[in-house]
PDB file of C-alpha atoms in Angstrom:
ATOM      1  CA  MET A   1      51.230 232.664 328.960  1.00  0.00           C
ATOM      2  CA  LEU A   2      52.911 235.512 327.050  1.00  0.00           C
ATOM      3  CA  ALA A   3      50.371 235.303 324.253  1.00  0.00           C
ATOM      4  CA  ARG A   4      47.533 235.481 326.798  1.00  0.00           C
ATOM      5  CA  THR A   5      49.074 238.543 328.458  1.00  0.00           C
ATOM      6  CA  ALA A   6      49.481 240.307 325.112  1.00  0.00           C
ATOM      7  CA  LEU A   7      45.877 239.464 324.195  1.00  0.00           C
ATOM      8  CA  LEU A   8      44.589 240.919 327.478  1.00  0.00           C
ATOM      9  CA  LEU A   9      46.502 244.114 326.898  1.00  0.00           C
ATOM     10  CA  THR A  10      45.166 244.428 323.343  1.00  0.00           C
ATOM     11  CA  LEU A  11      41.621 244.087 324.533  1.00  0.00           C
ATOM     12  CA  ALA A  12      42.102 246.487 327.368  1.00  0.00           C
ATOM     13  CA  LEU A  13      43.710 249.104 325.047  1.00  0.00           C
ATOM     14  CA  ALA A  14      40.568 248.929 322.899  1.00  0.00           C
ATOM     15  CA  VAL A  15      38.764 250.533 325.817  1.00  0.00           C
ATOM     16  CA  THR A  16      41.259 253.051 327.222  1.00  0.00           C
ATOM     17  CA  PRO A  17      45.054 253.110 327.200  1.00  0.00           C
ATOM     18  CA  ALA A  18      45.424 254.535 330.728  1.00  0.00           C
ATOM     19  CA  ALA A  19      43.107 251.948 332.173  1.00  0.00           C
ATOM     20  CA  ALA A  20      44.855 249.172 330.306  1.00  0.00           C
ATOM     21  CA  LEU A  21      48.148 249.938 331.990  1.00  0.00           C
ATOM     22  CA  ASP A  22      46.489 249.881 335.360  1.00  0.00           C
ATOM     23  CA  LEU A  23      44.586 246.661 334.593  1.00  0.00           C
ATOM     24  CA  VAL A  24      47.274 244.514 333.052  1.00  0.00           C
ATOM     25  CA  LEU A  25      50.739 245.811 333.656  1.00  0.00           C
ATOM     26  CA  THR A  26      52.754 246.378 336.800  1.00  0.00           C
ATOM     27  CA  GLY A  27      56.375 247.014 337.844  1.00  0.00           C
ATOM     28  CA  THR A  28      59.004 246.723 335.014  1.00  0.00           C
ATOM     29  CA  LEU A  29      56.358 245.711 332.416  1.00  0.00           C
ATOM     30  CA  ARG A  30      54.474 248.874 333.076  1.00  0.00           C
ATOM     31  CA  LYS A  31      57.561 250.976 332.866  1.00  0.00           C
ATOM     32  CA  ALA A  32      58.541 249.294 329.550  1.00  0.00           C
ATOM     33  CA  ALA A  33      55.027 249.929 328.157  1.00  0.00           C
ATOM     34  CA  GLU A  34      55.131 253.641 329.154  1.00  0.00           C
ATOM     35  CA  ILE A  35      58.597 254.516 327.889  1.00  0.00           C
ATOM     36  CA  GLY A  36      59.316 251.732 325.367  1.00  0.00           C
ATOM     37  CA  GLU A  37      62.695 250.954 326.955  1.00  0.00           C
ATOM     38  CA  VAL A  38      64.348 248.313 329.169  1.00  0.00           C
ATOM     39  CA  VAL A  39      67.775 249.123 330.709  1.00  0.00           C
ATOM     40  CA  ILE A  40      70.264 246.265 330.883  1.00  0.00           C
ATOM     41  CA  GLY A  41      73.118 246.471 333.279  1.00  0.00           C
ATOM     42  CA  ALA A  42      76.142 245.116 331.470  1.00  0.00           C
ATOM     43  CA  ARG A  43      79.689 244.212 332.602  1.00  0.00           C
ATOM     44  CA  THR A  44      82.789 245.120 330.656  1.00  0.00           C
ATOM     45  CA  SER A  45      85.079 242.136 331.337  1.00  0.00           C
ATOM     46  CA  SER A  46      82.998 239.118 332.420  1.00  0.00           C
ATOM     47  CA  VAL A  47      83.927 236.856 329.454  1.00  0.00           C
ATOM     48  CA  PRO A  48      81.938 235.126 328.052  1.00  0.00           C
ATOM     49  CA  PHE A  49      78.839 236.351 330.019  1.00  0.00           C
ATOM     50  CA  SER A  50      78.945 240.116 329.489  1.00  0.00           C
ATOM     51  CA  PHE A  51      81.883 241.991 327.907  1.00  0.00           C
ATOM     52  CA  GLU A  52      82.646 244.794 325.541  1.00  0.00           C
ATOM     53  CA  GLU A  53      83.188 244.373 321.828  1.00  0.00           C
ATOM     54  CA  ARG A  54      83.393 247.086 319.192  1.00  0.00           C
ATOM     55  CA  GLY A  55      79.671 246.964 318.713  1.00  0.00           C
ATOM     56  CA  GLY A  56      78.814 247.129 322.452  1.00  0.00           C
ATOM     57  CA  PRO A  57      78.093 244.574 325.129  1.00  0.00           C
ATOM     58  CA  VAL A  58      77.921 240.895 324.056  1.00  0.00           C
ATOM     59  CA  GLY A  59      77.979 237.568 325.729  1.00  0.00           C
ATOM     60  CA  TYR A  60      75.949 234.600 327.033  1.00  0.00           C
ATOM     61  CA  ALA A  61      73.984 236.625 329.660  1.00  0.00           C
ATOM     62  CA  ILE A  62      73.453 239.494 327.218  1.00  0.00           C
ATOM     63  CA  ASP A  63      71.851 237.072 324.750  1.00  0.00           C
ATOM     64  CA  LEU A  64      69.542 235.677 327.435  1.00  0.00           C
ATOM     65  CA  CYS A  65      68.553 239.169 328.470  1.00  0.00           C
ATOM     66  CA  ARG A  66      67.815 240.132 324.908  1.00  0.00           C
ATOM     67  CA  GLU A  67      65.320 237.213 324.788  1.00  0.00           C
ATOM     68  CA  ILE A  68      63.720 238.451 328.028  1.00  0.00           C
ATOM     69  CA  VAL A  69      63.297 241.967 326.494  1.00  0.00           C
ATOM     70  CA  GLU A  70      61.807 240.438 323.323  1.00  0.00           C
ATOM     71  CA  ASP A  71      59.184 238.772 325.520  1.00  0.00           C
ATOM     72  CA  ILE A  72      58.578 242.018 327.375  1.00  0.00           C
ATOM     73  CA  GLY A  73      57.861 243.556 324.026  1.00  0.00           C
ATOM     74  CA  GLN A  74      55.350 240.737 323.243  1.00  0.00           C
ATOM     75  CA  ALA A  75      53.706 241.139 326.628  1.00  0.00           C
ATOM     76  CA  THR A  76      53.380 244.959 326.363  1.00  0.00           C
ATOM     77  CA  GLY A  77      52.507 245.125 322.690  1.00  0.00           C
ATOM     78  CA  ARG A  78      55.364 247.606 322.120  1.00  0.00           C
ATOM     79  CA  ASN A  79      58.606 247.652 320.217  1.00  0.00           C
ATOM     80  CA  VAL A  80      60.780 247.864 323.290  1.00  0.00           C
ATOM     81  CA  ARG A  81      64.307 249.141 322.798  1.00  0.00           C
ATOM     82  CA  ILE A  82      67.329 248.142 324.890  1.00  0.00           C
ATOM     83  CA  ARG A  83      69.647 250.653 326.515  1.00  0.00           C
ATOM     84  CA  PHE A  84      72.860 249.363 328.041  1.00  0.00           C
ATOM     85  CA  GLU A  85      74.207 250.792 331.272  1.00  0.00           C
ATOM     86  CA  PRO A  86      77.640 249.693 332.563  1.00  0.00           C
ATOM     87  CA  VAL A  87      77.705 248.268 336.070  1.00  0.00           C
ATOM     88  CA  THR A  88      80.324 246.683 338.295  1.00  0.00           C
ATOM     89  CA  SER A  89      80.271 243.821 340.690  1.00  0.00           C
ATOM     90  CA  ALA A  90      80.291 246.467 343.496  1.00  0.00           C
ATOM     91  CA  ASP A  91      77.294 248.626 342.318  1.00  0.00           C
ATOM     92  CA  ARG A  92      75.130 246.155 340.306  1.00  0.00           C
ATOM     93  CA  PHE A  93      72.526 245.592 343.090  1.00  0.00           C
ATOM     94  CA  ASP A  94      72.296 249.237 344.030  1.00  0.00           C
ATOM     95  CA  ALA A  95      71.713 249.974 340.272  1.00  0.00           C
ATOM     96  CA  LEU A  96      68.802 247.547 340.307  1.00  0.00           C
ATOM     97  CA  THR A  97      67.132 248.648 343.482  1.00  0.00           C
ATOM     98  CA  SER A  98      67.475 252.345 342.635  1.00  0.00           C
ATOM     99  CA  GLY A  99      65.892 251.837 339.222  1.00  0.00           C
ATOM    100  CA  ARG A 100      68.949 252.763 337.246  1.00  0.00           C
ATOM    101  CA  ILE A 101      68.797 249.454 335.451  1.00  0.00           C
ATOM    102  CA  ASP A 102      66.007 246.836 334.973  1.00  0.00           C
ATOM    103  CA  LEU A 103      67.941 243.653 334.375  1.00  0.00           C
ATOM    104  CA  GLU A 104      71.447 242.788 335.584  1.00  0.00           C
ATOM    105  CA  CYS A 105      73.023 240.609 332.891  1.00  0.00           C
ATOM    106  CA  GLY A 106      76.498 239.406 333.876  1.00  0.00           C
ATOM    107  CA  SER A 107      78.165 236.756 336.001  1.00  0.00           C
ATOM    108  CA  THR A 108      76.172 237.101 339.166  1.00  0.00           C
ATOM    109  CA  THR A 109      75.825 234.444 341.844  1.00  0.00           C
ATOM    110  CA  THR A 110      72.403 233.837 343.296  1.00  0.00           C
ATOM    111  CA  ASN A 111      72.256 232.966 347.011  1.00  0.00           C
ATOM    112  CA  ALA A 112      70.035 233.412 350.017  1.00  0.00           C
ATOM    113  CA  GLU A 113      71.665 236.607 351.182  1.00  0.00           C
ATOM    114  CA  ARG A 114      71.313 238.319 347.798  1.00  0.00           C
ATOM    115  CA  ARG A 115      67.727 237.175 347.374  1.00  0.00           C
ATOM    116  CA  LYS A 116      66.874 239.434 350.272  1.00  0.00           C
ATOM    117  CA  ARG A 117      67.649 242.345 348.046  1.00  0.00           C
ATOM    118  CA  VAL A 118      66.808 241.280 344.453  1.00  0.00           C
ATOM    119  CA  ALA A 119      65.116 238.475 342.534  1.00  0.00           C
ATOM    120  CA  PHE A 120      66.790 236.019 340.163  1.00  0.00           C
ATOM    121  CA  SER A 121      65.969 234.027 337.035  1.00  0.00           C
ATOM    122  CA  PRO A 122      66.483 230.267 336.822  1.00  0.00           C
ATOM    123  CA  VAL A 123      70.118 229.331 337.029  1.00  0.00           C
ATOM    124  CA  THR A 124      72.170 230.082 333.872  1.00  0.00           C
ATOM    125  CA  TYR A 125      75.506 228.531 334.833  1.00  0.00           C
ATOM    126  CA  PHE A 126      77.287 226.698 337.661  1.00  0.00           C
ATOM    127  CA  SER A 127      80.704 227.965 338.528  1.00  0.00           C
ATOM    128  CA  ALA A 128      83.236 227.655 341.424  1.00  0.00           C
ATOM    129  CA  THR A 129      85.793 230.007 343.049  1.00  0.00           C
ATOM    130  CA  LYS A 130      89.295 229.066 341.912  1.00  0.00           C
ATOM    131  CA  LEU A 131      92.758 230.660 341.729  1.00  0.00           C
ATOM    132  CA  LEU A 132      94.562 232.026 338.708  1.00  0.00           C
ATOM    133  CA  VAL A 133      98.351 232.223 339.032  1.00  0.00           C
ATOM    134  CA  LYS A 134     101.397 232.469 336.750  1.00  0.00           C
ATOM    135  CA  ARG A 135     102.600 229.062 335.568  1.00  0.00           C
ATOM    136  CA  ASP A 136     106.071 229.697 336.978  1.00  0.00           C
ATOM    137  CA  SER A 137     104.820 231.103 340.370  1.00  0.00           C
ATOM    138  CA  GLY A 138     105.378 227.910 342.265  1.00  0.00           C
ATOM    139  CA  ILE A 139     101.802 228.113 343.667  1.00  0.00           C
ATOM    140  CA  ARG A 140      99.999 224.888 343.323  1.00  0.00           C
ATOM    141  CA  SER A 141      97.274 225.256 346.007  1.00  0.00           C
ATOM    142  CA  TYR A 142      95.647 227.853 348.192  1.00  0.00           C
ATOM    143  CA  ARG A 143      97.776 226.319 350.959  1.00  0.00           C
ATOM    144  CA  ASP A 144     100.846 227.868 349.209  1.00  0.00           C
ATOM    145  CA  LEU A 145      99.570 231.420 349.648  1.00  0.00           C
ATOM    146  CA  GLY A 146     101.257 232.154 352.961  1.00  0.00           C
ATOM    147  CA  GLY A 147     102.887 235.569 352.704  1.00  0.00           C
ATOM    148  CA  LYS A 148     101.493 236.042 349.246  1.00  0.00           C
ATOM    149  CA  ARG A 149      99.176 238.725 347.773  1.00  0.00           C
ATOM    150  CA  VAL A 150      95.796 237.566 346.484  1.00  0.00           C
ATOM    151  CA  VAL A 151      93.472 239.933 344.565  1.00  0.00           C
ATOM    152  CA  VAL A 152      89.683 239.692 344.458  1.00  0.00           C
ATOM    153  CA  THR A 153      87.115 241.900 342.678  1.00  0.00           C
ATOM    154  CA  ALA A 154      85.076 244.243 344.710  1.00  0.00           C
ATOM    155  CA  GLY A 155      81.528 243.203 345.413  1.00  0.00           C
ATOM    156  CA  THR A 156      81.961 239.503 344.670  1.00  0.00           C
ATOM    157  CA  THR A 157      81.277 236.416 346.830  1.00  0.00           C
ATOM    158  CA  ASN A 158      84.854 235.199 346.206  1.00  0.00           C
ATOM    159  CA  GLU A 159      86.524 237.170 349.037  1.00  0.00           C
ATOM    160  CA  ALA A 160      84.419 235.497 351.685  1.00  0.00           C
ATOM    161  CA  ALA A 161      85.138 232.048 350.239  1.00  0.00           C
ATOM    162  CA  LEU A 162      88.842 232.759 350.055  1.00  0.00           C
ATOM    163  CA  ARG A 163      89.016 234.076 353.599  1.00  0.00           C
ATOM    164  CA  THR A 164      87.156 230.992 354.890  1.00  0.00           C
ATOM    165  CA  MET A 165      89.512 228.556 353.137  1.00  0.00           C
ATOM    166  CA  LEU A 166      92.609 230.443 354.259  1.00  0.00           C
ATOM    167  CA  ALA A 167      91.348 230.538 357.873  1.00  0.00           C
ATOM    168  CA  LYS A 168      90.639 226.773 357.870  1.00  0.00           C
ATOM    169  CA  ALA A 169      94.185 226.086 356.633  1.00  0.00           C
ATOM    170  CA  ALA A 170      95.730 228.656 358.997  1.00  0.00           C
ATOM    171  CA  VAL A 171      97.296 230.439 356.050  1.00  0.00           C
ATOM    172  CA  THR A 172      97.982 234.123 356.226  1.00  0.00           C
ATOM    173  CA  ALA A 173      97.916 236.087 352.962  1.00  0.00           C
ATOM    174  CA  GLU A 174      97.338 239.742 352.005  1.00  0.00           C
ATOM    175  CA  ILE A 175      94.023 240.183 350.220  1.00  0.00           C
ATOM    176  CA  LEU A 176      93.806 243.036 347.713  1.00  0.00           C
ATOM    177  CA  VAL A 177      90.653 244.442 346.159  1.00  0.00           C
ATOM    178  CA  ALA A 178      90.359 245.558 342.493  1.00  0.00           C
ATOM    179  CA  LYS A 179      87.476 247.463 340.892  1.00  0.00           C
ATOM    180  CA  ASP A 180      86.740 244.855 338.167  1.00  0.00           C
ATOM    181  CA  HIS A 181      87.960 241.493 336.818  1.00  0.00           C
ATOM    182  CA  ALA A 182      90.146 243.130 334.159  1.00  0.00           C
ATOM    183  CA  GLU A 183      92.026 245.080 336.813  1.00  0.00           C
ATOM    184  CA  SER A 184      92.355 241.961 338.987  1.00  0.00           C
ATOM    185  CA  PHE A 185      93.858 240.019 336.104  1.00  0.00           C
ATOM    186  CA  ALA A 186      96.185 242.901 335.281  1.00  0.00           C
ATOM    187  CA  MET A 187      97.466 242.868 338.829  1.00  0.00           C
ATOM    188  CA  VAL A 188      98.645 239.230 338.512  1.00  0.00           C
ATOM    189  CA  ARG A 189      99.997 239.870 335.002  1.00  0.00           C
ATOM    190  CA  ASP A 190     102.019 242.864 336.227  1.00  0.00           C
ATOM    191  CA  GLY A 191     103.304 241.225 339.418  1.00  0.00           C
ATOM    192  CA  ARG A 192     101.260 243.368 341.854  1.00  0.00           C
ATOM    193  CA  ALA A 193      99.457 240.200 343.046  1.00  0.00           C
ATOM    194  CA  ASP A 194     100.468 236.585 343.149  1.00  0.00           C
ATOM    195  CA  ALA A 195      97.008 235.111 342.592  1.00  0.00           C
ATOM    196  CA  PHE A 196      93.496 236.140 341.550  1.00  0.00           C
ATOM    197  CA  ALA A 197      90.500 234.444 343.181  1.00  0.00           C
ATOM    198  CA  THR A 198      87.210 234.494 341.295  1.00  0.00           C
ATOM    199  CA  ASP A 199      84.793 232.157 339.469  1.00  0.00           C
ATOM    200  CA  ASP A 200      86.640 229.617 337.332  1.00  0.00           C
ATOM    201  CA  VAL A 201      84.728 230.340 334.118  1.00  0.00           C
ATOM    202  CA  LEU A 202      85.667 234.040 334.339  1.00  0.00           C
ATOM    203  CA  LEU A 203      89.321 233.077 334.808  1.00  0.00           C
ATOM    204  CA  TYR A 204      89.148 230.843 331.702  1.00  0.00           C
ATOM    205  CA  GLY A 205      87.509 233.735 329.851  1.00  0.00           C
ATOM    206  CA  LEU A 206      90.258 236.200 330.850  1.00  0.00           C
ATOM    207  CA  LYS A 207      92.880 233.744 329.726  1.00  0.00           C
ATOM    208  CA  ALA A 208      91.127 233.300 326.379  1.00  0.00           C
ATOM    209  CA  ALA A 209      90.656 237.045 325.953  1.00  0.00           C
ATOM    210  CA  ALA A 210      94.393 237.504 326.503  1.00  0.00           C
ATOM    211  CA  GLY A 211      95.097 235.476 323.363  1.00  0.00           C
ATOM    212  CA  PRO A 212      98.649 233.932 323.263  1.00  0.00           C
ATOM    213  CA  ASP A 213      99.638 235.717 326.434  1.00  0.00           C
ATOM    214  CA  GLY A 214      97.051 233.666 328.296  1.00  0.00           C
ATOM    215  CA  ALA A 215      99.298 230.646 328.145  1.00  0.00           C
ATOM    216  CA  ALA A 216     101.483 232.161 330.822  1.00  0.00           C
ATOM    217  CA  PHE A 217      98.703 231.659 333.409  1.00  0.00           C
ATOM    218  CA  THR A 218      96.975 228.608 334.883  1.00  0.00           C
ATOM    219  CA  VAL A 219      93.856 228.064 336.860  1.00  0.00           C
ATOM    220  CA  LEU A 220      94.347 225.802 339.858  1.00  0.00           C
ATOM    221  CA  PRO A 221      91.924 222.829 340.156  1.00  0.00           C
ATOM    222  CA  GLU A 222      90.849 223.359 343.741  1.00  0.00           C
ATOM    223  CA  LYS A 223      87.290 224.593 344.168  1.00  0.00           C
ATOM    224  CA  LEU A 224      86.924 227.080 347.048  1.00  0.00           C
ATOM    225  CA  SER A 225      83.195 227.639 346.719  1.00  0.00           C
ATOM    226  CA  PHE A 226      80.115 226.775 344.597  1.00  0.00           C
ATOM    227  CA  GLU A 227      78.646 229.668 342.507  1.00  0.00           C
ATOM    228  CA  PRO A 228      75.277 229.391 340.666  1.00  0.00           C
ATOM    229  CA  TYR A 229      74.737 232.223 338.279  1.00  0.00           C
ATOM    230  CA  ALA A 230      71.411 233.939 337.268  1.00  0.00           C
ATOM    231  CA  ILE A 231      69.941 237.061 335.810  1.00  0.00           C
ATOM    232  CA  ALA A 232      68.999 239.587 338.517  1.00  0.00           C
ATOM    233  CA  PHE A 233      66.010 241.899 338.594  1.00  0.00           C
ATOM    234  CA  ARG A 234      63.985 243.843 341.163  1.00  0.00           C
ATOM    235  CA  LYS A 235      62.117 242.072 343.950  1.00  0.00           C
ATOM    236  CA  ASP A 236      58.337 242.358 344.416  1.00  0.00           C
ATOM    237  CA  ASP A 237      57.723 242.264 340.650  1.00  0.00           C
ATOM    238  CA  PRO A 238      55.704 239.093 340.179  1.00  0.00           C
ATOM    239  CA  ALA A 239      54.653 239.954 336.559  1.00  0.00           C
ATOM    240  CA  LEU A 240      58.351 240.158 335.500  1.00  0.00           C
ATOM    241  CA  ALA A 241      59.296 237.092 337.504  1.00  0.00           C
ATOM    242  CA  THR A 242      56.583 235.113 335.709  1.00  0.00           C
ATOM    243  CA  LEU A 243      57.733 236.418 332.347  1.00  0.00           C
ATOM    244  CA  VAL A 244      61.462 235.667 333.009  1.00  0.00           C
ATOM    245  CA  THR A 245      60.539 232.062 333.980  1.00  0.00           C
ATOM    246  CA  ALA A 246      58.433 231.720 330.856  1.00  0.00           C
ATOM    247  CA  THR A 247      61.274 233.022 328.690  1.00  0.00           C
ATOM    248  CA  PHE A 248      63.588 230.364 330.058  1.00  0.00           C
ATOM    249  CA  GLN A 249      61.006 227.657 329.509  1.00  0.00           C
ATOM    250  CA  ARG A 250      60.472 228.824 325.945  1.00  0.00           C
ATOM    251  CA  LEU A 251      64.208 228.805 325.306  1.00  0.00           C
ATOM    252  CA  ALA A 252      64.548 225.354 326.905  1.00  0.00           C
ATOM    253  CA  GLU A 253      61.668 223.769 324.941  1.00  0.00           C
ATOM    254  CA  SER A 254      62.890 225.197 321.628  1.00  0.00           C
ATOM    255  CA  ARG A 255      66.538 224.100 322.429  1.00  0.00           C
ATOM    256  CA  GLU A 256      67.713 227.769 321.968  1.00  0.00           C
ATOM    257  CA  LEU A 257      69.005 227.570 325.553  1.00  0.00           C
ATOM    258  CA  ARG A 258      71.448 224.831 324.473  1.00  0.00           C
ATOM    259  CA  TRP A 259      72.385 226.661 321.240  1.00  0.00           C
ATOM    260  CA  THR A 260      73.108 229.854 323.127  1.00  0.00           C
ATOM    261  CA  TYR A 261      75.273 227.980 325.598  1.00  0.00           C
ATOM    262  CA  ASP A 262      77.203 226.307 322.770  1.00  0.00           C
ATOM    263  CA  LYS A 263      77.731 229.651 321.002  1.00  0.00           C
ATOM    264  CA  TRP A 264      79.622 231.138 323.954  1.00  0.00           C
ATOM    265  CA  PHE A 265      81.255 228.113 325.644  1.00  0.00           C
ATOM    266  CA  LEU A 266      82.069 225.730 322.748  1.00  0.00           C
ATOM    267  CA  LYS A 267      82.423 227.973 319.658  1.00  0.00           C
ATOM    268  CA  ARG A 268      84.949 230.641 318.948  1.00  0.00           C
ATOM    269  CA  LEU A 269      84.772 233.897 320.905  1.00  0.00           C
ATOM    270  CA  PRO A 270      84.946 237.223 318.944  1.00  0.00           C
ATOM    271  CA  ASN A 271      88.779 237.189 319.329  1.00  0.00           C
ATOM    272  CA  GLY A 272      88.962 233.665 317.815  1.00  0.00           C
ATOM    273  CA  GLU A 273      89.761 231.824 320.993  1.00  0.00           C
ATOM    274  CA  ARG A 274      87.653 228.970 322.438  1.00  0.00           C
ATOM    275  CA  LEU A 275      86.738 228.218 325.993  1.00  0.00           C
ATOM    276  CA  ASP A 276      85.773 224.583 325.260  1.00  0.00           C
ATOM    277  CA  ILE A 277      83.649 224.156 328.372  1.00  0.00           C
ATOM    278  CA  PRO A 278      80.980 221.464 327.908  1.00  0.00           C
ATOM    279  CA  MET A 279      77.730 221.891 329.713  1.00  0.00           C
ATOM    280  CA  SER A 280      78.014 220.441 333.232  1.00  0.00           C
ATOM    281  CA  ASP A 281      75.702 217.732 334.474  1.00  0.00           C
ATOM    282  CA  GLU A 282      74.271 220.113 337.069  1.00  0.00           C
ATOM    283  CA  LEU A 283      73.339 222.720 334.430  1.00  0.00           C
ATOM    284  CA  ARG A 284      71.981 220.099 332.064  1.00  0.00           C
ATOM    285  CA  THR A 285      69.703 218.855 334.861  1.00  0.00           C
ATOM    286  CA  SER A 286      68.628 222.393 335.683  1.00  0.00           C
ATOM    287  CA  PHE A 287      67.780 223.065 332.051  1.00  0.00           C
ATOM    288  CA  ALA A 288      65.952 219.718 331.761  1.00  0.00           C
ATOM    289  CA  VAL A 289      63.608 220.859 334.549  1.00  0.00           C
ATOM    290  CA  LEU A 290      62.730 223.881 332.385  1.00  0.00           C
ATOM    291  CA  GLY A 291      61.946 221.611 329.443  1.00  0.00           C
ATOM    292  CA  LEU A 292      65.246 221.107 327.583  1.00  0.00           C
ATOM    293  CA  GLN A 293      65.468 217.631 326.105  1.00  0.00           C
ATOM    294  CA  ASP A 294      68.670 216.021 324.793  1.00  0.00           C
TER     295      ASP A 294
END
């Protein structure tokens, strides 16, 4: 598919460059061909998906997006550079729809409501909303949150999940909102909140990123919601949607999808810590549909 697209572009360019762009490329691919750049929206504290290291943004989602950009380069016949643009959970979708970024590469849940605004890649991870608390807090369940302060990160799906569970259990708690996951974690660490509700893998990542200090916190086992992650991009861009799916199929068939997963979830993170999260049965099945074989 990608080779065929690149061939069509090459043949068209032999006639006239301007006509080639009109004939073959649309949307994000056309933009990349014209300016030689793809802008990736990156998060600063979504370990291990997208977070800052000394050399810039790194992580599982960043690696997957680099592969997408590589295929964009193949499809456009250009050496396409990557420019990173920081985004938050609150502004990531506005950044996409406004054109400030081309791919949102973080820890983003795909659901029906969000698909009204943006498009998504195949699922990259399955997570669930859970609670992080201090080990000595005495909190063992969301049912213990009566009169407590619970922080969520702005723009996430976790607040609605938390409010639903608290309402069902007739538990009254104060819900606080932080600007990003790092601030949410800091509020529990500093005693400004009693619990932090977000996706379990992000909680494990924050604990790991904290090094030895992470041992003071625990993630409660209860699942408050189901969160499938994916890479987000603009809607109504069928050429990019086809390319993104083809990228995931290529990575699955070559087993690079498994190797990339293992790199971030089983091997050591840049700070030397490990998450030790084996691939779930749900994700293995999803990747198998794309062509990954055990």
